[in-house]
CSV table of C-alpha atoms in Angstrom, one decimal:
chain,number,residue,atom,x,y,z
A,42,MET,CA,-19.3,7.8,46.3
A,43,ASP,CA,-19.5,7.7,42.5
A,44,LYS,CA,-22.6,9.7,41.3
A,45,LYS,CA,-25.7,8.1,40.1
A,46,ALA,CA,-26.7,8.6,36.5
A,47,LEU,CA,-30.0,7.5,34.9
A,48,LEU,CA,-29.5,6.8,31.3
A,49,VAL,CA,-33.0,7.2,29.2
A,50,GLY,CA,-33.1,4.8,26.6
A,51,SER,CA,-31.5,1.6,26.3
A,52,SER,CA,-30.9,1.2,22.4
A,53,PHE,CA,-28.1,0.8,20.3
A,54,SER,CA,-28.3,4.6,19.5
A,55,ALA,CA,-27.5,5.0,23.6
A,56,ALA,CA,-24.5,3.1,23.6
A,57,PRO,CA,-22.4,5.9,22.7
A,58,LEU,CA,-24.1,8.1,25.3
A,59,PHE,CA,-23.9,5.0,28.0
A,60,PHE,CA,-19.7,4.4,27.7
A,61,VAL,CA,-19.0,8.3,27.9
A,62,LEU,CA,-20.9,8.0,31.4
A,63,LYS,CA,-18.5,5.2,32.2
A,64,LYS,CA,-15.7,6.6,31.0
A,65,ARG,CA,-16.0,9.4,34.1
A,66,GLY,CA,-16.4,6.5,36.7
A,67,ILE,CA,-20.1,7.3,37.2
A,68,HIS,CA,-22.3,4.8,38.5
A,69,VAL,CA,-25.1,4.5,35.2
A,70,SER,CA,-28.7,3.3,35.7
A,71,VAL,CA,-31.0,2.6,32.3
A,72,CYS,CA,-34.1,2.5,31.9
A,73,GLY,CA,-36.0,1.3,28.9
A,74,ASN,CA,-39.2,-1.2,28.4
A,75,GLN,CA,-36.3,-3.8,26.1
A,76,GLU,CA,-35.0,-6.0,28.4
A,77,SER,CA,-32.8,-7.6,25.5
A,78,ASP,CA,-31.6,-3.6,24.6
A,79,PRO,CA,-27.9,-3.3,24.2
A,80,CYS,CA,-27.4,-0.6,27.1
A,81,HIS,CA,-29.1,-3.3,29.5
A,82,GLN,CA,-26.6,-5.7,29.1
A,83,TYR,CA,-23.6,-3.3,30.5
A,84,ALA,CA,-25.6,-1.4,33.3
A,85,ASP,CA,-24.9,-0.5,36.5
A,86,ALA,CA,-28.7,-1.2,37.3
A,87,SER,CA,-31.6,-1.9,35.2
A,88,PHE,CA,-35.0,-0.6,34.9
A,89,TYR,CA,-37.6,-2.0,32.2
A,90,ILE,CA,-40.4,1.4,32.3
A,91,ASP,CA,-41.7,2.8,29.4
A,92,TYR,CA,-40.0,5.9,29.8
A,93,SER,CA,-42.6,7.9,27.9
A,94,ASN,CA,-45.0,7.6,30.7
A,95,ARG,CA,-43.5,10.6,32.3
A,96,ASP,CA,-45.2,9.9,35.6
A,97,GLU,CA,-43.1,6.7,35.6
A,98,LEU,CA,-40.1,7.9,35.2
A,99,LEU,CA,-40.9,10.4,37.8
A,100,HIS,CA,-41.4,7.8,40.4
A,101,LEU,CA,-38.1,6.3,39.3
A,102,VAL,CA,-36.0,8.9,39.8
A,103,GLU,CA,-37.6,10.2,43.0
A,104,THR,CA,-37.1,6.6,44.3
A,105,GLU,CA,-33.9,6.1,43.7
A,106,ASN,CA,-32.1,9.9,43.8
A,107,PHE,CA,-30.2,9.8,40.6
A,108,ASP,CA,-27.7,12.8,40.6
A,109,TYR,CA,-28.4,13.1,37.1
A,110,ILE,CA,-30.9,12.3,34.0
A,111,VAL,CA,-29.6,12.2,30.4
A,112,PRO,CA,-32.2,11.6,27.7
A,113,SER,CA,-31.4,9.2,24.5
A,114,CYS,CA,-31.8,9.9,21.0
A,115,ASN,CA,-35.3,9.8,20.6
A,116,ASP,CA,-38.2,12.8,21.7
A,117,TYR,CA,-39.8,10.5,24.1
A,118,ALA,CA,-36.6,10.0,26.4
A,119,TYR,CA,-36.0,14.1,26.3
A,120,MET,CA,-39.9,15.6,26.5
A,121,SER,CA,-39.8,13.2,29.8
A,122,CYS,CA,-36.5,14.1,31.3
A,123,ALA,CA,-37.2,17.7,30.7
A,124,TRP,CA,-40.7,17.4,32.5
A,125,VAL,CA,-38.8,15.5,35.0
A,126,ALA,CA,-36.0,18.0,35.3
A,127,GLN,CA,-38.3,20.7,35.6
A,128,ARG,CA,-40.0,19.3,39.0
A,129,LEU,CA,-36.8,18.2,40.5
A,130,GLY,CA,-34.1,20.6,39.4
A,131,PHE,CA,-31.8,18.3,37.5
A,132,PRO,CA,-29.4,20.7,35.4
A,133,GLY,CA,-29.1,21.0,31.2
A,134,TYR,CA,-32.7,20.8,30.3
A,135,ASP,CA,-34.9,23.8,28.6
A,136,ARG,CA,-37.9,24.6,30.4
A,137,TYR,CA,-41.0,22.5,29.6
A,138,ASP,CA,-43.1,25.0,27.6
A,139,VAL,CA,-40.2,25.4,25.3
A,140,ALA,CA,-38.8,21.9,24.8
A,141,THR,CA,-42.6,21.4,23.7
A,142,ILE,CA,-42.6,24.2,21.1
A,143,LEU,CA,-39.5,22.7,19.9
A,144,HIS,CA,-40.8,18.8,19.6
A,145,THR,CA,-44.2,19.5,18.7
A,146,LYS,CA,-44.1,20.7,14.9
A,147,ASN,CA,-47.3,23.1,15.2
A,148,GLU,CA,-46.2,24.7,17.6
A,149,PHE,CA,-42.8,25.4,16.4
A,150,ARG,CA,-44.3,26.5,13.0
A,151,MET,CA,-46.2,29.1,14.8
A,152,LEU,CA,-42.9,30.0,16.6
A,153,THR,CA,-40.9,30.6,13.3
A,154,GLU,CA,-43.4,32.3,11.8
A,155,GLN,CA,-44.2,34.5,14.8
A,156,HIS,CA,-40.4,35.9,14.6
A,157,SER,CA,-40.0,35.9,10.7
A,158,LEU,CA,-37.6,32.6,11.2
A,159,PRO,CA,-36.9,31.0,7.8
A,160,ALA,CA,-39.6,27.8,7.5
A,161,PRO,CA,-42.1,26.5,5.4
A,162,LYS,CA,-45.7,28.0,5.4
A,163,SER,CA,-47.8,25.8,7.0
A,164,ARG,CA,-51.4,25.3,9.6
A,165,ARG,CA,-52.6,23.0,12.1
A,166,GLN,CA,-55.3,20.5,11.6
A,167,GLU,CA,-56.9,18.9,14.6
A,168,ALA,CA,-59.0,15.6,14.4
A,169,GLY,CA,-62.4,16.3,13.5
A,170,GLN,CA,-61.7,19.8,12.0
A,171,ALA,CA,-62.8,20.9,8.6
A,172,ILE,CA,-59.9,20.2,6.2
A,173,GLU,CA,-58.8,22.8,4.1
A,174,ALA,CA,-55.4,23.6,3.0
A,175,GLY,CA,-56.6,27.6,3.7
A,176,LEU,CA,-53.9,29.7,2.2
A,177,LEU,CA,-51.1,27.7,1.7
A,178,HIS,CA,-49.8,26.8,-2.3
A,179,PHE,CA,-49.6,22.8,-3.2
A,180,PRO,CA,-48.1,20.5,-2.8
A,181,LEU,CA,-48.2,20.0,0.7
A,182,LEU,CA,-46.7,18.1,3.4
A,183,VAL,CA,-49.2,16.5,5.9
A,184,LYS,CA,-47.0,15.8,8.9
A,185,PRO,CA,-47.9,14.2,12.9
A,186,VAL,CA,-46.9,17.0,15.0
A,187,ASP,CA,-45.0,14.2,17.6
A,188,SER,CA,-43.9,11.9,15.1
A,189,PHE,CA,-40.1,11.6,14.2
A,190,SER,CA,-38.0,9.5,11.8
A,191,GLY,CA,-40.8,10.5,9.1
A,192,ARG,CA,-43.5,8.3,10.3
A,193,GLY,CA,-46.5,9.3,8.8
A,194,VAL,CA,-45.8,11.9,6.2
A,195,VAL,CA,-48.0,12.5,3.4
A,196,LYS,CA,-47.6,14.2,0.3
A,197,VAL,CA,-50.2,16.1,-1.1
A,198,LEU,CA,-50.4,17.5,-4.6
A,199,SER,CA,-53.8,18.2,-5.0
A,200,GLY,CA,-56.7,19.3,-2.8
A,201,SER,CA,-58.8,16.1,-3.9
A,202,ASP,CA,-55.8,13.6,-2.1
A,203,LEU,CA,-56.1,16.0,1.2
A,204,THR,CA,-58.5,14.0,3.6
A,205,SER,CA,-57.6,10.9,2.7
A,206,ALA,CA,-53.7,12.5,3.8
A,207,VAL,CA,-54.8,13.6,6.7
A,208,GLN,CA,-56.7,10.6,8.0
A,209,ALA,CA,-53.5,8.8,7.2
A,210,ALA,CA,-51.3,11.3,9.0
A,211,LEU,CA,-53.6,11.3,12.0
A,212,GLN,CA,-53.0,7.3,12.4
A,213,SER,CA,-49.6,8.0,13.7
A,214,SER,CA,-50.1,10.8,16.3
A,215,ARG,CA,-50.8,10.4,19.9
A,216,SER,CA,-52.0,14.1,20.1
A,217,ASN,CA,-54.4,13.7,17.0
A,218,GLU,CA,-52.9,16.9,15.5
A,219,VAL,CA,-50.9,17.3,12.3
A,220,VAL,CA,-49.8,20.2,10.1
A,221,LEU,CA,-49.7,21.1,6.6
A,222,GLU,CA,-46.8,22.4,5.1
A,223,GLU,CA,-46.0,23.8,2.1
A,224,PHE,CA,-43.6,21.5,0.4
A,225,VAL,CA,-40.5,23.4,-0.8
A,226,GLU,CA,-37.9,22.1,-3.3
A,227,GLY,CA,-33.6,21.7,-2.2
A,228,SER,CA,-31.3,19.8,-0.7
A,229,LEU,CA,-31.4,18.0,2.9
A,230,HIS,CA,-28.9,19.0,5.9
A,231,SER,CA,-28.5,19.0,9.2
A,232,HIS,CA,-26.7,21.7,11.8
A,233,SER,CA,-25.5,20.4,15.2
A,234,ALA,CA,-24.5,23.2,17.2
A,235,PHE,CA,-23.7,23.5,20.8
A,236,ILE,CA,-24.8,26.5,22.8
A,237,CYS,CA,-23.1,28.3,25.4
A,238,LYS,CA,-24.9,31.2,26.7
A,239,ASN,CA,-26.8,31.8,23.8
A,240,GLU,CA,-24.1,31.5,21.4
A,241,VAL,CA,-23.0,28.6,19.1
A,242,VAL,CA,-19.4,28.0,20.3
A,243,LEU,CA,-19.1,24.6,17.9
A,244,ASP,CA,-21.2,23.6,15.2
A,245,PHE,CA,-21.1,20.6,12.5
A,246,PHE,CA,-23.0,20.7,8.9
A,247,VAL,CA,-23.9,17.4,7.1
A,248,ASP,CA,-25.6,16.7,3.8
A,249,GLU,CA,-28.6,14.3,4.4
A,250,TYR,CA,-30.2,12.2,1.5
A,251,CYS,CA,-33.4,9.8,2.0
A,252,THR,CA,-33.3,7.3,-0.7
A,253,VAL,CA,-35.6,4.2,0.1
A,254,TYR,CA,-38.1,5.9,2.7
A,255,PRO,CA,-38.5,9.9,1.1
A,256,TYR,CA,-38.6,11.2,4.3
A,257,GLN,CA,-36.5,9.4,6.4
A,258,VAL,CA,-32.6,10.1,6.6
A,259,ASN,CA,-30.8,7.2,5.5
A,260,CYS,CA,-27.2,8.8,3.7
A,261,SER,CA,-25.8,11.4,5.3
A,262,ASN,CA,-21.8,13.0,5.1
A,263,HIS,CA,-19.5,14.9,6.9
A,264,PRO,CA,-18.2,17.6,5.7
A,265,SER,CA,-20.8,19.1,3.8
A,266,PHE,CA,-20.4,20.7,0.7
A,267,LEU,CA,-22.8,23.7,1.8
A,268,PRO,CA,-20.9,27.3,1.1
A,269,GLU,CA,-19.9,29.4,3.7
A,270,THR,CA,-22.8,32.4,3.3
A,271,THR,CA,-25.5,29.5,4.0
A,272,ARG,CA,-23.7,27.9,7.2
A,273,ILE,CA,-23.1,32.0,8.6
A,274,ASN,CA,-26.8,32.7,7.4
A,275,VAL,CA,-28.2,29.3,9.1
A,276,ARG,CA,-25.8,29.8,12.1
A,277,GLU,CA,-27.3,33.7,12.4
A,278,SER,CA,-31.0,32.1,12.4
A,279,ILE,CA,-30.5,29.3,14.9
A,280,THR,CA,-28.8,32.2,16.9
A,281,ARG,CA,-31.9,34.4,17.1
A,282,LEU,CA,-33.8,31.1,17.8
A,283,VAL,CA,-31.7,30.6,21.2
A,284,ARG,CA,-32.3,33.6,22.2
A,285,ILE,CA,-35.8,33.9,21.7
A,286,LEU,CA,-36.2,30.9,23.8
A,287,GLY,CA,-34.1,31.1,26.2
A,288,MET,CA,-32.9,27.7,25.3
A,289,ALA,CA,-30.5,25.9,28.2
A,290,ASP,CA,-26.2,25.5,27.3
A,291,GLY,CA,-26.2,22.2,24.9
A,292,LEU,CA,-27.3,20.8,21.8
A,293,LEU,CA,-29.0,22.2,19.6
A,294,HIS,CA,-29.9,19.5,16.1
A,295,THR,CA,-31.9,21.5,13.2
A,296,GLN,CA,-32.7,19.7,9.9
A,297,PHE,CA,-33.1,22.2,7.3
A,298,ILE,CA,-34.1,22.3,3.2
A,299,ALA,CA,-31.5,24.9,1.4
A,300,ASN,CA,-32.0,26.0,-2.4
A,301,GLY,CA,-29.4,29.0,-3.3
A,302,ASP,CA,-29.4,30.8,-1.4
A,303,LYS,CA,-32.3,30.2,0.6
A,304,PHE,CA,-32.8,28.4,3.2
A,305,TRP,CA,-36.1,26.3,5.3
A,306,ILE,CA,-35.3,25.4,8.8
A,307,ILE,CA,-37.9,22.0,9.2
A,308,GLU,CA,-37.0,20.9,12.7
A,309,CYS,CA,-35.3,21.6,15.9
A,310,MET,CA,-34.9,19.3,18.5
A,311,ARG,CA,-32.2,19.4,21.9
A,312,ARG,CA,-32.1,15.3,22.5
A,313,CYS,CA,-29.0,13.6,20.6
A,314,PRO,CA,-29.7,12.5,17.1
A,315,GLY,CA,-30.0,8.8,16.2
A,316,ASP,CA,-28.4,6.5,14.5
A,317,LEU,CA,-25.2,6.9,15.3
A,318,TYR,CA,-24.7,10.3,13.7
A,319,SER,CA,-22.8,11.5,16.5
A,320,SER,CA,-20.2,8.4,15.5
A,321,LEU,CA,-20.5,10.0,11.9
A,322,VAL,CA,-19.0,13.6,12.9
A,323,GLU,CA,-16.9,12.3,15.4
A,324,LEU,CA,-14.6,9.6,13.3
A,325,SER,CA,-14.6,12.9,10.5
A,326,THR,CA,-13.8,15.5,12.7
A,327,GLY,CA,-12.2,13.9,15.9
A,328,VAL,CA,-14.1,16.0,18.3
A,329,GLY,CA,-16.0,14.1,20.7
A,330,TYR,CA,-19.4,14.7,19.9
A,331,VAL,CA,-20.6,12.9,22.7
A,332,ASP,CA,-18.9,14.0,25.5
A,333,LEU,CA,-20.3,17.3,24.4
A,334,TYR,CA,-23.7,15.9,24.5
A,335,VAL,CA,-23.5,14.7,27.7
A,336,ARG,CA,-21.8,17.8,29.8
A,337,PRO,CA,-25.0,20.2,30.3
A,338,PHE,CA,-26.7,17.5,31.7
A,339,LEU,CA,-24.1,16.5,34.8
A,340,GLY,CA,-23.5,20.8,35.0
A,341,GLU,CA,-20.5,21.2,33.2
A,342,THR,CA,-20.2,24.1,30.9
A,343,ILE,CA,-19.6,23.4,26.9
A,344,PRO,CA,-16.4,24.7,25.9
A,345,ALA,CA,-16.1,27.4,23.8
A,346,ASP,CA,-12.6,26.8,22.5
A,347,VAL,CA,-12.8,23.4,21.1
A,348,GLN,CA,-9.7,23.0,18.1
A,349,LEU,CA,-10.9,21.8,14.5
A,350,GLY,CA,-8.0,19.9,12.2
A,351,GLU,CA,-8.9,19.0,9.0
A,352,SER,CA,-11.8,16.9,8.7
A,353,ARG,CA,-11.9,13.1,7.3
A,354,TYR,CA,-14.2,12.5,4.5
A,355,PHE,CA,-16.9,10.2,5.8
A,356,GLY,CA,-20.3,8.7,5.2
A,357,ARG,CA,-23.1,7.0,6.8
A,358,HIS,CA,-25.6,4.6,5.2
A,359,THR,CA,-28.5,3.3,7.3
A,360,ILE,CA,-29.4,0.0,5.8
A,361,SER,CA,-32.8,-0.6,5.2
A,362,THR,CA,-35.5,-1.9,3.1
A,363,SER,CA,-39.0,-0.9,1.3
A,364,GLN,CA,-40.1,-4.4,1.2
A,365,SER,CA,-40.0,-6.6,4.7
A,366,LEU,CA,-38.0,-9.7,4.4
A,367,VAL,CA,-36.1,-12.1,6.1
A,368,ASN,CA,-32.7,-11.6,6.3
A,369,TYR,CA,-30.0,-13.5,5.3
A,370,THR,CA,-27.0,-11.5,5.0
A,371,PHE,CA,-26.1,-8.1,2.6
A,372,SER,CA,-22.8,-7.5,0.9
A,373,TYR,CA,-21.6,-3.7,-0.3
A,374,ASN,CA,-19.5,-2.8,-2.8
A,375,ILE,CA,-18.6,0.9,-2.1
A,376,PRO,CA,-16.2,2.4,-4.8
A,377,ASP,CA,-12.7,4.2,-3.1
A,378,ALA,CA,-14.0,3.4,0.4
A,379,SER,CA,-12.7,2.1,3.5
A,380,VAL,CA,-16.0,0.8,5.0
A,381,ARG,CA,-17.0,-0.5,8.7
A,382,VAL,CA,-20.4,-1.7,9.7
A,383,VAL,CA,-22.4,-2.1,12.4
A,384,PRO,CA,-25.0,-5.1,12.6
A,385,LEU,CA,-28.1,-4.7,13.9
A,386,LYS,CA,-29.5,-7.8,12.9
A,387,SER,CA,-28.7,-11.2,13.0
A,388,SER,CA,-29.3,-14.0,10.3
A,389,GLY,CA,-32.9,-15.1,10.2
A,390,GLU,CA,-34.1,-11.9,11.7
A,391,ARG,CA,-37.3,-10.5,10.0
A,392,LEU,CA,-36.2,-7.1,8.6
A,393,GLY,CA,-39.4,-4.6,8.6
A,394,ILE,CA,-39.7,-1.8,5.6
A,395,ALA,CA,-38.1,1.5,6.4
A,396,PRO,CA,-38.7,3.6,8.2
A,397,PHE,CA,-39.9,1.4,11.1
A,398,ASP,CA,-36.6,-0.9,11.1
A,399,LYS,CA,-32.8,-1.2,9.9
A,400,LEU,CA,-30.6,-4.1,9.2
A,401,ALA,CA,-27.4,-2.2,9.4
A,402,ILE,CA,-25.5,1.1,9.8
A,403,LEU,CA,-22.6,1.3,7.7
A,404,PHE,CA,-19.5,4.4,8.0
A,405,ALA,CA,-17.5,4.5,4.8
A,406,GLU,CA,-13.9,6.5,4.8
A,407,TYR,CA,-13.9,7.8,1.1
A,408,SER,CA,-10.1,9.3,-0.3
A,409,SER,CA,-11.6,12.3,-1.4
A,410,ARG,CA,-14.4,14.9,-0.8
A,411,SER,CA,-15.1,14.7,-4.8
A,412,THR,CA,-15.9,10.6,-4.1
A,413,MET,CA,-17.4,11.7,-1.1
A,414,LEU,CA,-19.5,13.9,-2.7
A,415,GLU,CA,-20.3,11.5,-5.8
A,416,ALA,CA,-20.8,8.1,-3.8
A,417,THR,CA,-23.4,9.4,-0.7
A,418,PRO,CA,-26.1,9.4,-2.4
A,419,GLN,CA,-26.1,6.3,-3.7
A,420,LEU,CA,-25.1,4.2,-1.4
A,421,THR,CA,-28.4,2.1,-1.5
A,422,ASP,CA,-27.0,1.3,-4.9
A,423,PHE,CA,-23.7,-0.6,-3.4
A,424,ILE,CA,-25.6,-2.6,-0.8
A,425,THR,CA,-27.2,-5.9,-1.6
A,426,ILE,CA,-29.7,-7.6,1.0
A,427,ARG,CA,-30.2,-11.4,0.3
A,428,SER,CA,-33.2,-12.9,2.2
A,429,LEU,CA,-33.6,-16.1,3.2
A,430,GLU,CA,-35.9,-17.3,0.5
A,431,GLU,CA,-33.5,-15.7,-2.0
A,432,THR,CA,-30.9,-17.8,-1.0
A,433,TYR,CA,-32.6,-21.4,-0.5
A,434,LEU,CA,-35.1,-21.1,-3.7
A,435,GLU,CA,-32.6,-20.3,-6.4
A,436,PRO,CA,-32.0,-23.5,-8.4
A,437,VAL,CA,-28.7,-24.9,-8.0
A,438,PRO,CA,-26.2,-25.0,-10.3
A,439,PRO,CA,-25.1,-27.8,-12.0
A,440,LEU,CA,-22.1,-29.4,-10.7
A,441,SER,CA,-19.1,-29.4,-13.0
A,442,THR,CA,-18.0,-33.2,-14.6
């Protein structure tokens, strides 16, 4: 009889996970409250629940007797799964207290300070508490402790703006808490490390850019321009973190900022990054990133001998906008690149503003490293989005005679 897995999450970002599970001959159920989501269209069974409600997820898992539960590409999925896994003994998850530290910004900052891991200085701020920066130096970033995709993040240049920034950030926090964090300058990167027995056995570094909404990545490329010395230092710090927390085998994904020989860890997560990040790495390297991600949740080990060949030069762009519009069409003109597009909206659908919405995800294969490094930060400039009103309210050119 086929093994039964529950994929917790149903969006387009979860689709690569779904099909990797199906390739293994597993009966895959999907949960998520959006019935129109793509994974529900292929699922062996669908459950339209709010999986951020961990008691509801626990009831479903106990009722259906799944062999495995696999989290998709958001924090709510991983945290609810980790809580259920600790109660029912599913493989692949950190202890719930460890997961809470990693996925809650103030808890994670306390850990980095306690163990002298490289990270921006910070302090916790709760609703109703007197608002002050303490010993922190401006400019600061005010962040909801439990949000993702840069939602609710506010940059503050002076103390006079701090109160309004905290109040704004609290609106995006379910727990009514924010963290104040010193703003650090540098280039943004991510590090996807696959962990086995407290060691990094395989990893990937990606360059990242935020060109529409200032705290949400919308452009990225692999391979990275980072020097080997920085990679070694990041890898050493991540290995320390893994050992400090006694993490389970599997993916540890980290965002960090680098400047010269310094770097600062911004955040870490155990779930698969979204917006088809995995596809960027797979297209560039040929390595089965998603297959590696799901292995621990199926009780399988991460192989220590994955062979890496020469990487191809790939960029990824999440097409979004700073102004809401009704989409008609979009076009691209990316120099010296072969392009493939994953559309997320149809003509006539409203496109909300970033970081809350996106139109499509675009992958560009470049002919050279130099072209990749030059073009990727500018991908937004190579995209033209036309709204419905732009198309039909423009003057009609006169007929030629």
